[in-house]
Coordinates of N, CA and C in Angstrom, one line a residue:
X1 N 5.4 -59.9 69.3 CA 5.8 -58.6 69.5 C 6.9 -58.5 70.6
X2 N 7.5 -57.6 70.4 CA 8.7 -57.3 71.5 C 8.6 -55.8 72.4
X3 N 8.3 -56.2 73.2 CA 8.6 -54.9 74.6 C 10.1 -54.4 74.9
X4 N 10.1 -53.0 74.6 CA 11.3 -52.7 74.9 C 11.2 -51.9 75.8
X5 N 11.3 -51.8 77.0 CA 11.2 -50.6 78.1 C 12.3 -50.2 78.7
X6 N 13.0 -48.8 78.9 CA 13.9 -48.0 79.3 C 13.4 -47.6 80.6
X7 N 14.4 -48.2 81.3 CA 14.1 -47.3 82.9 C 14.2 -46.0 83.1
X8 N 13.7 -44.6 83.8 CA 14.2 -43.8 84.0 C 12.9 -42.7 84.7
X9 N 13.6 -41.4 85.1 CA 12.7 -40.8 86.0 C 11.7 -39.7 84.8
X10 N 11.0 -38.8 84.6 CA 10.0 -38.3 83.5 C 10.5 -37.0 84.1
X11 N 10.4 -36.1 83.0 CA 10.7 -34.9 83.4 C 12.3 -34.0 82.5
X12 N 12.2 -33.1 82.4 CA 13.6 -32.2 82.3 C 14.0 -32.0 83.0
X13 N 14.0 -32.3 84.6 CA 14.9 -32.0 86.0 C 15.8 -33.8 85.9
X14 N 15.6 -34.6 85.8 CA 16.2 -35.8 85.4 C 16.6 -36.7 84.3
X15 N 16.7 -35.7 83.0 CA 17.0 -36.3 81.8 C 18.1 -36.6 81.6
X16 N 19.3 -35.9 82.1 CA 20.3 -36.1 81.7 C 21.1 -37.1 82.8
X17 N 20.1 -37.5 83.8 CA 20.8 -38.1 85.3 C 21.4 -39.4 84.5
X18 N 22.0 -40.6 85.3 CA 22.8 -41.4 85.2 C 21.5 -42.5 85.2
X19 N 20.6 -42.2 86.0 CA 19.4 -43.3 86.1 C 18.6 -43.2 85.3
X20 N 18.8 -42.5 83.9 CA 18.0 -42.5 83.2 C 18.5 -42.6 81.8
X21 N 19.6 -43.4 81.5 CA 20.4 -44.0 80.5 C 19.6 -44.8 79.9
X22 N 18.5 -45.6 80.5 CA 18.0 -46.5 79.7 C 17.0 -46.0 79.1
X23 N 16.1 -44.5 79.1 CA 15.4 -44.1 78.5 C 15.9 -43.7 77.0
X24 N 17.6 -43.4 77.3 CA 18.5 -42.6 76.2 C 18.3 -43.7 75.6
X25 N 19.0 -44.8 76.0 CA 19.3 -46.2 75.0 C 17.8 -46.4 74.0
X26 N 16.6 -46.4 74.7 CA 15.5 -47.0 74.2 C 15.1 -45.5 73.0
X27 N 15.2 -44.2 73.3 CA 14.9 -43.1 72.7 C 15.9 -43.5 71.2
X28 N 16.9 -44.5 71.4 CA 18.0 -44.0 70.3 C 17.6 -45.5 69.4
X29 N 17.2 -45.9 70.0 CA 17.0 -47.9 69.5 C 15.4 -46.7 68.7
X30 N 14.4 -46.2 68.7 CA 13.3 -45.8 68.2 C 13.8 -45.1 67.3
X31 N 14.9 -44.1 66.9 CA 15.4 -43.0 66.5 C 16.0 -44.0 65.5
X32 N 16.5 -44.5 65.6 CA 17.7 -45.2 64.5 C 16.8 -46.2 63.5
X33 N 15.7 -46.7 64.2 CA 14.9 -47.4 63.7 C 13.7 -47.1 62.7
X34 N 13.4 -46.0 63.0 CA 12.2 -45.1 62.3 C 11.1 -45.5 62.8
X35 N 11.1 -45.4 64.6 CA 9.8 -45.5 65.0 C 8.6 -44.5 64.7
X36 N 7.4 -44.8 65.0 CA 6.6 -43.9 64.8 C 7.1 -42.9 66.1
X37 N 6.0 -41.6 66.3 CA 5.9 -41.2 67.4 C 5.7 -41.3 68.9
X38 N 6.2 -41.0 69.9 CA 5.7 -41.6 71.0 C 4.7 -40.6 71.6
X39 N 3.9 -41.9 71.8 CA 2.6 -41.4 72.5 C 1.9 -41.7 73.8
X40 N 1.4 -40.8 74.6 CA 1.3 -41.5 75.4 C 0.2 -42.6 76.6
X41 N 0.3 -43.5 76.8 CA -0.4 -44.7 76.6 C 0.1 -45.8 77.9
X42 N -0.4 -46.4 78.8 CA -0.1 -47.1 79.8 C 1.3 -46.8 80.3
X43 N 0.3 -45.1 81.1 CA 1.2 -44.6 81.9 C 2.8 -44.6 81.7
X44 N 2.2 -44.4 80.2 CA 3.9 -43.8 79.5 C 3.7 -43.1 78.5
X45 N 5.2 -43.2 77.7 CA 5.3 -42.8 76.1 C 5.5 -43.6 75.8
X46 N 5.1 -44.3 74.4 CA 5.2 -45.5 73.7 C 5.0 -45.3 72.5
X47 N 6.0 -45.8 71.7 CA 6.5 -45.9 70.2 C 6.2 -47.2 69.6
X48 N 5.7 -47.3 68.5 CA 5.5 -48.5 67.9 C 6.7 -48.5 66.6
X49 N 7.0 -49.4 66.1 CA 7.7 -50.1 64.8 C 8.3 -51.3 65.2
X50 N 9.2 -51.2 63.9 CA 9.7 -52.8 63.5 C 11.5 -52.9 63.5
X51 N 11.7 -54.1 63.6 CA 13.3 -54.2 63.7 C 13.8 -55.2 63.1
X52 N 14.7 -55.3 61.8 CA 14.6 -56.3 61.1 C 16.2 -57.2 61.6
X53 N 15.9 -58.4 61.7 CA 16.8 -59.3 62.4 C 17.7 -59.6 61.3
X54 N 19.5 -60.0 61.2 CA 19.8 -60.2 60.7 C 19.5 -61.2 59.5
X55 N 18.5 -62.0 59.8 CA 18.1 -62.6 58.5 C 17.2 -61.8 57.2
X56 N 16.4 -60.6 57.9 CA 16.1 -60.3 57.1 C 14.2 -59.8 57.6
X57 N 13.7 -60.9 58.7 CA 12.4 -61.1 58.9 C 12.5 -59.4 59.7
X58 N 10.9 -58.9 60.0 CA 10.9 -58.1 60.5 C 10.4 -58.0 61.8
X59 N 10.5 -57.4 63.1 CA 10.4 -57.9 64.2 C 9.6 -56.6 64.7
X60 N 8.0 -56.9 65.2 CA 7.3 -55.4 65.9 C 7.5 -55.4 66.9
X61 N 7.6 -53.9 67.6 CA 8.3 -54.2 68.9 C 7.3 -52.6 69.3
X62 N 7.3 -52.9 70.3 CA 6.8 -51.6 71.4 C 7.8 -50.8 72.5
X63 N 8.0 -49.5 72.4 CA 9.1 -49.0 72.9 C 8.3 -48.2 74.0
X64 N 9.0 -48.4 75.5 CA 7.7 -47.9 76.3 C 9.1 -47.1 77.5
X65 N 8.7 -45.8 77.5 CA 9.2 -45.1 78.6 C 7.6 -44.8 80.1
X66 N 8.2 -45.8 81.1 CA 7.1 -45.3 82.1 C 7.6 -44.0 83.0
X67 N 6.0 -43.4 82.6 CA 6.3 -42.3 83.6 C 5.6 -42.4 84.8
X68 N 5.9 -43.2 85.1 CA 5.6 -43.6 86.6 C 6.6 -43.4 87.7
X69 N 7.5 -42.7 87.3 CA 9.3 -42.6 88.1 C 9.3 -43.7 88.1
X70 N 10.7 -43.6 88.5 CA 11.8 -45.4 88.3 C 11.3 -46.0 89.3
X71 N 10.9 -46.0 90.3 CA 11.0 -46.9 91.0 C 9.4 -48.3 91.0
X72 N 8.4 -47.3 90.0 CA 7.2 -48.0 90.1 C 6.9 -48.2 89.2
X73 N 7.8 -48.6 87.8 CA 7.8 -48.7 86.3 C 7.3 -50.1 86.1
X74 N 6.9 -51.1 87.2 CA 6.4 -52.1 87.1 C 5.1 -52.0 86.5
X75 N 4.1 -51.1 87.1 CA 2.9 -50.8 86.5 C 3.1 -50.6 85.4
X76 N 3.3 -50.1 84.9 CA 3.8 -49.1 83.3 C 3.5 -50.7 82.3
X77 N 5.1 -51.1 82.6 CA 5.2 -52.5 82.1 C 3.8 -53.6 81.9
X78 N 4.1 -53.4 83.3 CA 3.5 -54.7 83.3 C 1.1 -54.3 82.6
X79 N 1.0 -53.2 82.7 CA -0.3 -53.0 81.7 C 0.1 -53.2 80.5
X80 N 1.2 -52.9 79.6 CA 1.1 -52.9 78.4 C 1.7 -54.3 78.0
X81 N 2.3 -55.2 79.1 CA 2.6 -57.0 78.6 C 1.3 -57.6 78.5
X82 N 0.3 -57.4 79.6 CA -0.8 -57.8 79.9 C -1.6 -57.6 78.7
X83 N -2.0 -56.6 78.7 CA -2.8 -55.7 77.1 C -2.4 -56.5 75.9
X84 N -1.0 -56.8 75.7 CA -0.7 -57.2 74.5 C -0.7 -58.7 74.5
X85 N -0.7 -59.3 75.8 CA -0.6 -60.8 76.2 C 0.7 -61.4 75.3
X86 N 1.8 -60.0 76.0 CA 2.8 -60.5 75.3 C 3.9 -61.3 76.3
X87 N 4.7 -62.4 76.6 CA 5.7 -63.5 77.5 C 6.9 -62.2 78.2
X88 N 7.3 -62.8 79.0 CA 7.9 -62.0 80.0 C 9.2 -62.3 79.0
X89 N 9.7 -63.2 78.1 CA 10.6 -63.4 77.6 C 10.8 -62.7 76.3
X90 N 9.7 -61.9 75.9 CA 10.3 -60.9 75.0 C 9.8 -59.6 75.3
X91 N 9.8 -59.6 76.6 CA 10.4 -58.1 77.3 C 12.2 -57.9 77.8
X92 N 12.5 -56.7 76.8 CA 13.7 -56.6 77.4 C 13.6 -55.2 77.7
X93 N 14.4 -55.1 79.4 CA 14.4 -53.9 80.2 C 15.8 -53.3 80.0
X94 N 16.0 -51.8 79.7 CA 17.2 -50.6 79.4 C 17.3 -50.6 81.1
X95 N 18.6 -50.5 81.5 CA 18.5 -49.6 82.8 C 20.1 -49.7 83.2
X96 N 20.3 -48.5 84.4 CA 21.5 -48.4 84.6 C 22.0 -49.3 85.7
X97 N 23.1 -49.4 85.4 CA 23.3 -50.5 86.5 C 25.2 -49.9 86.9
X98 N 25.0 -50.1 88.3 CA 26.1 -49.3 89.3 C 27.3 -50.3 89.3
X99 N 26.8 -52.1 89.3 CA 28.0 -52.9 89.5 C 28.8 -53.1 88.3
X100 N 28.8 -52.3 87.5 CA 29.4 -52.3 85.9 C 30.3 -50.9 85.6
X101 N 31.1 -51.4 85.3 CA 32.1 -50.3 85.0 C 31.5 -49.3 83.9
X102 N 31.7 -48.2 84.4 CA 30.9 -46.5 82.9 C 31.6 -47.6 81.6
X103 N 30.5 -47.8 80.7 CA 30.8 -48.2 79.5 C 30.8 -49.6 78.8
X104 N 30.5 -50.5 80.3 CA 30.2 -51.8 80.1 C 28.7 -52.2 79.5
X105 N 28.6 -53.2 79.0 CA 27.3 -53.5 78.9 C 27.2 -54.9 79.3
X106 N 25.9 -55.5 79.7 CA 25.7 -56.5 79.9 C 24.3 -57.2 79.8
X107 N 23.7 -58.5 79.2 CA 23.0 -58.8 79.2 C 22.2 -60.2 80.0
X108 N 21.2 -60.1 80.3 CA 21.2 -61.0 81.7 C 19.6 -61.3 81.3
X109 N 19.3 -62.8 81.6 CA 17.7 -63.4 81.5 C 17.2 -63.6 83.2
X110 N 16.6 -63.2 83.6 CA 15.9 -63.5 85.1 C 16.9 -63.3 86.2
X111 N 16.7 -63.9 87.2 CA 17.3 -63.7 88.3 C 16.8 -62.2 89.4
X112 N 17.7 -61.9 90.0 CA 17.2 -60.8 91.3 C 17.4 -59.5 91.0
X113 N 16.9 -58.8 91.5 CA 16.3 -57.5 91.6 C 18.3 -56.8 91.4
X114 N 19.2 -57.1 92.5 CA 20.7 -56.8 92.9 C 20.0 -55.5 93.6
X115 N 19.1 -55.1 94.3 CA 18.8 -53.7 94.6 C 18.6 -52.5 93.7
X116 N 18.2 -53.1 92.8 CA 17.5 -52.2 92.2 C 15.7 -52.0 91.8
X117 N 15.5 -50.9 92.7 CA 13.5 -51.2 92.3 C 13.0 -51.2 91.8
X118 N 13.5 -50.4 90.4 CA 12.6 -50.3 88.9 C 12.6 -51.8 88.7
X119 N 13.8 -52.3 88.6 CA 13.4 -53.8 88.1 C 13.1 -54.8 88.7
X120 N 12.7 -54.2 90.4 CA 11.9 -55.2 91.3 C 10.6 -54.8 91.5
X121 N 10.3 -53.7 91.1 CA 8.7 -53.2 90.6 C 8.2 -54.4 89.2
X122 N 8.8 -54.3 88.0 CA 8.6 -54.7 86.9 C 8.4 -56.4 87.8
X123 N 9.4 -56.9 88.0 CA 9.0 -58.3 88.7 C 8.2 -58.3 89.6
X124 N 7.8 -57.5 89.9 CA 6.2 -57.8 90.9 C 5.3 -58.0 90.0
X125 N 5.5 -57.7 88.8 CA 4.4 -57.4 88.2 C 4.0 -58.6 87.1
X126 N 5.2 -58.7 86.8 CA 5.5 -60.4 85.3 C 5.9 -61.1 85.6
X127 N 6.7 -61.2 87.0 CA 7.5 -62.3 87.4 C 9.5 -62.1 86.7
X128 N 10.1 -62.4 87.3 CA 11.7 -61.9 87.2 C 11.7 -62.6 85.8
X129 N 11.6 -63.4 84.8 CA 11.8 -64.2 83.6 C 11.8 -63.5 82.6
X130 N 12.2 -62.0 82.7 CA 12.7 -61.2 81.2 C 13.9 -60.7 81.6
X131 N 13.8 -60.3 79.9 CA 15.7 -60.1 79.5 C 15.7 -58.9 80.3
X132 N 17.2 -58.5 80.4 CA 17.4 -57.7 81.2 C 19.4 -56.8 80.4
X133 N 19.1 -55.5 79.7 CA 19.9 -55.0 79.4 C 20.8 -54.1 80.1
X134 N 21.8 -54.1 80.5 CA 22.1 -53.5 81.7 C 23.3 -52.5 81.7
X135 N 23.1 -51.2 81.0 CA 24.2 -50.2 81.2 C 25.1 -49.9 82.0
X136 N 25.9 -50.0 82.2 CA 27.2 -49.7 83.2 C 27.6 -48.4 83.2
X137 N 27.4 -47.2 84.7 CA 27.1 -46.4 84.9 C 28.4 -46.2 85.8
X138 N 29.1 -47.1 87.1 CA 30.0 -46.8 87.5 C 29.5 -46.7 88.8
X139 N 29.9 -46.9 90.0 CA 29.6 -47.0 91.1 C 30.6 -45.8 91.9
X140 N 29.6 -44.8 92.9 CA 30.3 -43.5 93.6 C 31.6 -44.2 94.7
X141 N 31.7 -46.1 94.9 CA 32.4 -46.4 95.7 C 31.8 -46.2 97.6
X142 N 31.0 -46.2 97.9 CA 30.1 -46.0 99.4 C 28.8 -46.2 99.0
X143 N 27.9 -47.3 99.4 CA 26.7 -47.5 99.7 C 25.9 -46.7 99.6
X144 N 26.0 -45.3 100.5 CA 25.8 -44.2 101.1 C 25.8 -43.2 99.7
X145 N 26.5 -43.4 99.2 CA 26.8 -42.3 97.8 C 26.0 -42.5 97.1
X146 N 25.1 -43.8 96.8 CA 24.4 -44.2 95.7 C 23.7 -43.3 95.6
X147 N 22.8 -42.9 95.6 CA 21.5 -42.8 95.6 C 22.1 -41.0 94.9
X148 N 22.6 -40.3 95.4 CA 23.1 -39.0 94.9 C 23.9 -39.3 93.5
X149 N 24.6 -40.5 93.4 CA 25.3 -40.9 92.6 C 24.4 -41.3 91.0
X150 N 23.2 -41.9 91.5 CA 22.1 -42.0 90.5 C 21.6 -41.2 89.8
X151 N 21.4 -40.3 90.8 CA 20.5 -39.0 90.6 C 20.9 -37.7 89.9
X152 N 22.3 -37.5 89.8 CA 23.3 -36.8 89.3 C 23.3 -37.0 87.6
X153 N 23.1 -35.6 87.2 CA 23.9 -35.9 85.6 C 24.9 -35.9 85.3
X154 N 25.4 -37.2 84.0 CA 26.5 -37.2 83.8 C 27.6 -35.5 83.3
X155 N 28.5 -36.1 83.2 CA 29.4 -35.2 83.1 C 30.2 -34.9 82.0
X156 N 30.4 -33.7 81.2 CA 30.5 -33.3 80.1 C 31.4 -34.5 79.9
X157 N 32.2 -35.5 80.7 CA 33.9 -36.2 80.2 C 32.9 -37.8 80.2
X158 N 32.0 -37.7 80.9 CA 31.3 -39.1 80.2 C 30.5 -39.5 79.2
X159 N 30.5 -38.4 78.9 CA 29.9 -38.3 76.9 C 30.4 -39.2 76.1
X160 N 31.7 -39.1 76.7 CA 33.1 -40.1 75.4 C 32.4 -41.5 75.0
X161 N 31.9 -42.1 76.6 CA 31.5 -43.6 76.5 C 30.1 -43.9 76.4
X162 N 29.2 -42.2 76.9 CA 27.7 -42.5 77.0 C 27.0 -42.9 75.6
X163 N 27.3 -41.9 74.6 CA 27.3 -41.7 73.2 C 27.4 -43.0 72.7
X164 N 28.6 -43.1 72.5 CA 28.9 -44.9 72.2 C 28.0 -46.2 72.7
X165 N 28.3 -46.0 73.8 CA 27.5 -47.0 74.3 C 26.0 -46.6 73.7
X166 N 24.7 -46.0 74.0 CA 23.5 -45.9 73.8 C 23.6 -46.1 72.0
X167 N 24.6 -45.5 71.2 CA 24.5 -45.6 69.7 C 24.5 -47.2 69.3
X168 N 25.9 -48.0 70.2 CA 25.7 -48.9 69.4 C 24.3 -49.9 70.2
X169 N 24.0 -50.1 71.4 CA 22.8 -50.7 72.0 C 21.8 -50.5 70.5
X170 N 21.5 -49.3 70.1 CA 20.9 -49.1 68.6 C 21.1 -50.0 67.6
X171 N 22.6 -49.7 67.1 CA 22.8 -50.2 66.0 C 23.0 -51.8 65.7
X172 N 23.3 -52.6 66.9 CA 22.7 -53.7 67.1 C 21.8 -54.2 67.7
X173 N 20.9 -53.4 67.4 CA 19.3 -54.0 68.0 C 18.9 -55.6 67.2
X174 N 19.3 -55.3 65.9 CA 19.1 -56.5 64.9 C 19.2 -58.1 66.0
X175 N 20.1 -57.7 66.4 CA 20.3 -59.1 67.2 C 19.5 -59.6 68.0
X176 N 19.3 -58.1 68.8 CA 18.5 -58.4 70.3 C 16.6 -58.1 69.4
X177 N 16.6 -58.2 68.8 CA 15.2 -58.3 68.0 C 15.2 -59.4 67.3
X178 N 16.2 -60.5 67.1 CA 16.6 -62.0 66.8 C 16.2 -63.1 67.6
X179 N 16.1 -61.8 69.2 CA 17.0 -63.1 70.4 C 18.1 -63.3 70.7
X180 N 19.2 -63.0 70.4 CA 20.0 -63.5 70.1 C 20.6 -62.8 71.3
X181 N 20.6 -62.8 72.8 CA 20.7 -61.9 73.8 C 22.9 -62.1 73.5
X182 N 23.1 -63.2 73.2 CA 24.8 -63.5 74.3 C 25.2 -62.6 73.0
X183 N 25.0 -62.9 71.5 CA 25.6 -62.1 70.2 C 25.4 -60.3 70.5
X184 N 24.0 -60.1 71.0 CA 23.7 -58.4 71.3 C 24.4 -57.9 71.8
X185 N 24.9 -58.8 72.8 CA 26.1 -57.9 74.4 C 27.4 -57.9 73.6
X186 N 27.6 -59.1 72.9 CA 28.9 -58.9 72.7 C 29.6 -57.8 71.1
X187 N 28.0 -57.6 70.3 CA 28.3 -56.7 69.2 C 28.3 -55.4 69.5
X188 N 27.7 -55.1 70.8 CA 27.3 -53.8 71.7 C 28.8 -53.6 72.5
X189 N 29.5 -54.4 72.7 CA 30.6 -54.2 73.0 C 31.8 -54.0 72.3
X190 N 31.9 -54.9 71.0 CA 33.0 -54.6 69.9 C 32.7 -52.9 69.6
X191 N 31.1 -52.3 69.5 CA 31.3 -51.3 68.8 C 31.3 -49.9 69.7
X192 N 31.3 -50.3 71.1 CA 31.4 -49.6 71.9 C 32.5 -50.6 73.1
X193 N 33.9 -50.1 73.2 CA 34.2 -51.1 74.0 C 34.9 -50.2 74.7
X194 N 34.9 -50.4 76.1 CA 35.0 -50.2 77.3 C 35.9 -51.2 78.5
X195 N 36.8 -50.3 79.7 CA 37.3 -50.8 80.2 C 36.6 -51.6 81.2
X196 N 36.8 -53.1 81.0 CA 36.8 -53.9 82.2 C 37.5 -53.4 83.8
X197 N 36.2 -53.2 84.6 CA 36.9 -53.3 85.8 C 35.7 -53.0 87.0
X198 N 36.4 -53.3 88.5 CA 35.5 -53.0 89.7 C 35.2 -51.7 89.6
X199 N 33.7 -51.7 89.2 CA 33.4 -50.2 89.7 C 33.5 -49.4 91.2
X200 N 33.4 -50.0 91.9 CA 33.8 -49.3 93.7 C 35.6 -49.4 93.5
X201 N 36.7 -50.3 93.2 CA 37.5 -49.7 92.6 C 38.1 -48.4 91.7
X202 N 37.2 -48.2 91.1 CA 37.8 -47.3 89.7 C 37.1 -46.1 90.8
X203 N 36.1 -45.9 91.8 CA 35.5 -44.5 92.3 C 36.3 -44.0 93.2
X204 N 37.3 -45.3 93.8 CA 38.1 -45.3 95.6 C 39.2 -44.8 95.1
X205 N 39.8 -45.1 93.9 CA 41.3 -45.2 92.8 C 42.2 -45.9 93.1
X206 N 41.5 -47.1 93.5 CA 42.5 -48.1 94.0 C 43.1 -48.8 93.0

């Protein structure tokens, strides 16, 4: 089975924020796919179905929004890997990430938190050795800005790239339900493609 969890905060006061792009991505990966309903279940909403890999096999996957706010989505996670005695290696995490240009995507296996808690909660909990899907959100350019900059909904002119981006994360799920992490980023990118560049650049207008 495969864990799919979208980072993000619970609620209609934070739905449309920038930190909660990975709930969109994971709401649209269920949507496109014909999950069942989500219900809710280790301190989340959670969607069951299947995702069929380009070969053809069919892949069951669990689609888990924690409502535990972003920052303590470890719990969430980490009950329903446990429960399912499913490997940290086929959990893959949705979330926004600031050092990526609006519209980038990236895909990443282990390594460090970069300051972010949602996915240093989840590694307290499994250990850092899962996939890691990483939306590019755009950085406000000041340290200091972050956190306002998170929290904020996007903006009617970031629809252009948000749309795209979260549709195709969807429409090549095939891959990333394969394994197939380096092919997912780069088919998520042909069909949503986006300017390379420094996010604290592109906020300063340097």
């Amino acid at each position: 089975m495969l864990l799919i969890a979208g980072l993000g905060n619970p609620g209609q006061t934070y739905a449309r924020n920038r930190h909660n792009i990975g709930f969109m991505a994971v709401d649209e990966i269920a949507r496109r796919w014909d999950f069942g309903p989500f219900r809710a279940r280790f301190r989340s909403f959670v969607a069951e179905g299947a995702i069929p890999t380009p070969s053809g096999e069919r892949v069951k996957a669990l689609i888990l929004k924690p409502q535990t706010f972003y920052n303590e989505a470890g719990r969430a996670v980490g009950e329903a890997l446990h429960f399912f005695k499913i490997d940290p290696a086929d959990l893959v995490v949705f979330y926004d990430e600031i050092d990526l240009a609006p519209g980038r995507f990236r895909m990443k296996a282990g390594g460090g938190a970069a300051g972010n808690n949602g996915v240093r909660s989840i590694a307290a909990q499994v250990g850092p050795y899962f996939r890691r899907a990483r939306l590019g959100t755009g950085h406000p350019g000041e340290k200091e800005l972050v956190q306002g900059h998170v929290l904020s909904d996007f903006h009617k002119t970031d629809l252009k790239w948000v749309e795209p981006l979260i549709q195709a994360a969807a429409d090549a799920a095939p891959l990333l339900a394969a394994g197939e992490d380096e092919k997912y980023q780069t088919e998520v990118m042909r069909l949503a493609p986006a300017q390379k560049a420094d996010p604290r650049k592109l906020a300063r207008g340097d």
